[in-house]
């Protein structure tokens, strides 16, 4: 279990002295480092899990469309113009692009030490799982299974960060 050092947890409260009053940090002018509450040794693993999940989601977008076209017995071009199927394909593409973009951005921020994973990643993973399950159950889009696995990786990355 990771325990932050005393310096990372904050300074003990001391009476205000003249030098402390002079060196005040103005909000917006300087960044005040926040105390570290997560294990920094797991940051690389968390970032790699996030980027792996983003890659899986990006791979699942065309895979889902191809498998959906095969299930309907038509070509990919006909899926995009067929009534009902085009709506499913369009929603799948937009959902995939949105989740991929958010996952890549969050992973880069974690790797650059600008943010932490945790509850936000777990929420993103659960939402990806829920949306993909809806596509899988109601439309038979079997490519959604890959996004369900990617959502599981995001949940695992969030858990790694807070444990």
Coordinates of C-alpha atoms in Angstrom, one line a residue:
X1 CA 0.0 0.0 0.0
X2 CA 1.3 3.4 -1.0
X3 CA 1.6 6.0 1.8
X4 CA 2.4 9.6 0.7
X5 CA 5.3 11.3 2.3
X6 CA 4.8 14.0 4.9
X7 CA 5.8 16.7 2.3
X8 CA 3.2 15.4 -0.1
X9 CA 0.4 15.4 2.5
X10 CA 0.8 19.1 3.2
X11 CA 2.6 21.2 5.8
X12 CA 1.6 21.3 9.4
X13 CA -0.3 24.5 10.3
X14 CA 2.0 27.1 11.5
X15 CA 1.3 30.7 12.6
X16 CA 1.5 33.1 9.7
X17 CA 4.9 34.8 9.5
X18 CA 6.0 37.7 7.4
X19 CA 7.9 35.7 4.8
X20 CA 4.8 33.5 4.2
X21 CA 2.6 36.6 3.6
X22 CA 5.1 38.0 1.1
X23 CA 5.2 34.7 -0.9
X24 CA 1.5 34.3 -1.5
X25 CA 0.5 32.6 -4.7
X26 CA -2.2 34.1 -6.7
X27 CA -4.8 31.9 -8.2
X28 CA -4.3 31.7 -12.0
X29 CA -0.8 33.1 -11.9
X30 CA 1.1 30.1 -10.5
X31 CA 0.1 26.5 -10.3
X32 CA 0.0 25.2 -6.7
X33 CA 0.9 21.5 -6.7
X34 CA -1.8 19.4 -5.1
X35 CA -0.9 16.7 -2.6
X36 CA -0.3 13.3 -4.1
X37 CA -2.9 10.8 -2.9
X38 CA -2.3 8.0 -5.4
X39 CA 0.7 5.8 -6.0
X40 CA 2.9 7.5 -8.6
X41 CA 4.6 4.2 -9.5
X42 CA 1.4 3.0 -11.1
X43 CA 1.0 6.0 -13.3
X44 CA 2.7 4.4 -16.3
X45 CA 0.6 1.2 -16.0
X46 CA -2.6 3.3 -15.7
X47 CA -1.7 5.4 -18.8
X48 CA -0.8 2.3 -20.9
X49 CA -4.2 0.7 -19.9
X50 CA -6.0 3.9 -21.0
X51 CA -4.2 4.0 -24.3
X52 CA -4.8 0.3 -24.9
X53 CA -8.5 0.9 -24.2
X54 CA -8.5 3.8 -26.7
X55 CA -6.9 1.6 -29.3
X56 CA -9.4 -1.1 -28.8
X57 CA -12.3 1.3 -29.1
X58 CA -10.8 2.8 -32.3
X59 CA -10.4 -0.7 -33.7
X60 CA -14.0 -1.6 -32.7
X61 CA -15.6 1.2 -34.7
X62 CA -14.9 -0.2 -38.2
X63 CA -15.0 -3.8 -36.9
X64 CA -18.6 -3.3 -35.6
X65 CA -19.7 -1.8 -38.9
X66 CA -18.2 -4.7 -40.9
X67 CA -19.7 -7.4 -38.7
X68 CA -23.1 -5.6 -38.7
X69 CA -23.0 -5.5 -42.5
X70 CA -22.1 -9.2 -42.6
X71 CA -24.9 -10.0 -40.2
X72 CA -27.4 -8.1 -42.4
X73 CA -26.0 -9.8 -45.5
X74 CA -25.3 -6.5 -47.3
X75 CA -22.1 -4.5 -48.1
X76 CA -20.8 -1.7 -45.9
X77 CA -22.0 0.9 -48.4
X78 CA -25.5 -0.5 -48.2
X79 CA -25.5 -0.4 -44.4
X80 CA -24.9 3.4 -44.6
X81 CA -27.9 4.0 -46.9
X82 CA -30.3 1.3 -45.5
X83 CA -33.2 2.5 -43.4
X84 CA -32.6 1.8 -39.7
X85 CA -29.2 0.3 -40.3
X86 CA -27.7 3.7 -41.1
X87 CA -28.9 5.1 -37.8
X88 CA -27.3 2.3 -35.9
X89 CA -24.0 2.7 -37.9
X90 CA -24.0 6.5 -37.4
X91 CA -24.7 6.3 -33.7
X92 CA -22.0 3.6 -33.3
X93 CA -19.4 5.8 -35.1
X94 CA -20.2 8.9 -33.1
X95 CA -20.2 7.0 -29.8
X96 CA -16.9 5.3 -30.7
X97 CA -15.2 8.6 -31.7
X98 CA -16.4 10.4 -28.6
X99 CA -15.3 7.7 -26.2
X100 CA -11.9 7.2 -28.0
X101 CA -11.2 11.0 -27.9
X102 CA -12.0 11.3 -24.2
X103 CA -9.9 8.1 -23.4
X104 CA -6.9 9.3 -25.4
X105 CA -7.0 12.8 -23.8
X106 CA -7.4 11.4 -20.3
X107 CA -4.5 8.9 -20.9
X108 CA -2.2 11.6 -22.1
X109 CA -3.0 13.8 -19.1
X110 CA -2.2 10.9 -16.8
X111 CA 1.1 10.2 -18.5
X112 CA 2.1 13.9 -18.4
X113 CA 1.3 14.0 -14.7
X114 CA -1.4 16.6 -15.2
X115 CA -4.3 14.6 -13.8
X116 CA -5.1 11.4 -12.0
X117 CA -7.2 8.5 -13.1
X118 CA -9.6 7.0 -10.5
X119 CA -13.4 7.6 -10.3
X120 CA -13.6 9.5 -13.6
X121 CA -12.0 6.6 -15.5
X122 CA -14.2 4.1 -13.8
X123 CA -17.2 6.2 -14.8
X124 CA -16.0 6.4 -18.4
X125 CA -15.4 2.6 -18.4
X126 CA -18.9 1.9 -17.0
X127 CA -20.5 4.2 -19.5
X128 CA -18.7 2.5 -22.4
X129 CA -19.8 -0.8 -21.1
X130 CA -23.4 0.3 -20.8
X131 CA -23.6 2.0 -24.2
X132 CA -21.9 -1.0 -25.9
X133 CA -24.2 -3.5 -24.2
X134 CA -27.2 -1.5 -25.5
X135 CA -25.8 -1.7 -29.0
X136 CA -25.1 -5.4 -28.5
X137 CA -28.5 -6.3 -27.1
X138 CA -30.8 -4.2 -29.2
X139 CA -29.1 -4.2 -32.6
X140 CA -26.9 -7.3 -32.5
X141 CA -23.7 -5.2 -33.2
X142 CA -21.2 -7.8 -32.2
X143 CA -18.3 -5.4 -32.5
X144 CA -19.5 -3.9 -29.2
X145 CA -17.9 -6.8 -27.3
X146 CA -14.5 -5.1 -28.0
X147 CA -15.7 -1.9 -26.4
X148 CA -17.0 -3.8 -23.4
X149 CA -13.5 -5.2 -22.9
X150 CA -12.0 -1.7 -23.3
X151 CA -14.4 -0.4 -20.7
X152 CA -13.2 -3.1 -18.4
X153 CA -9.6 -1.9 -18.9
X154 CA -10.7 1.6 -18.0
X155 CA -12.4 0.4 -14.9
X156 CA -9.2 -1.5 -14.0
X157 CA -7.1 1.6 -14.6
X158 CA -9.3 3.6 -12.3
X159 CA -9.1 0.9 -9.6
X160 CA -5.3 0.7 -10.0
X161 CA -5.1 4.4 -9.3
X162 CA -7.1 4.5 -6.1
X163 CA -6.0 1.2 -4.5

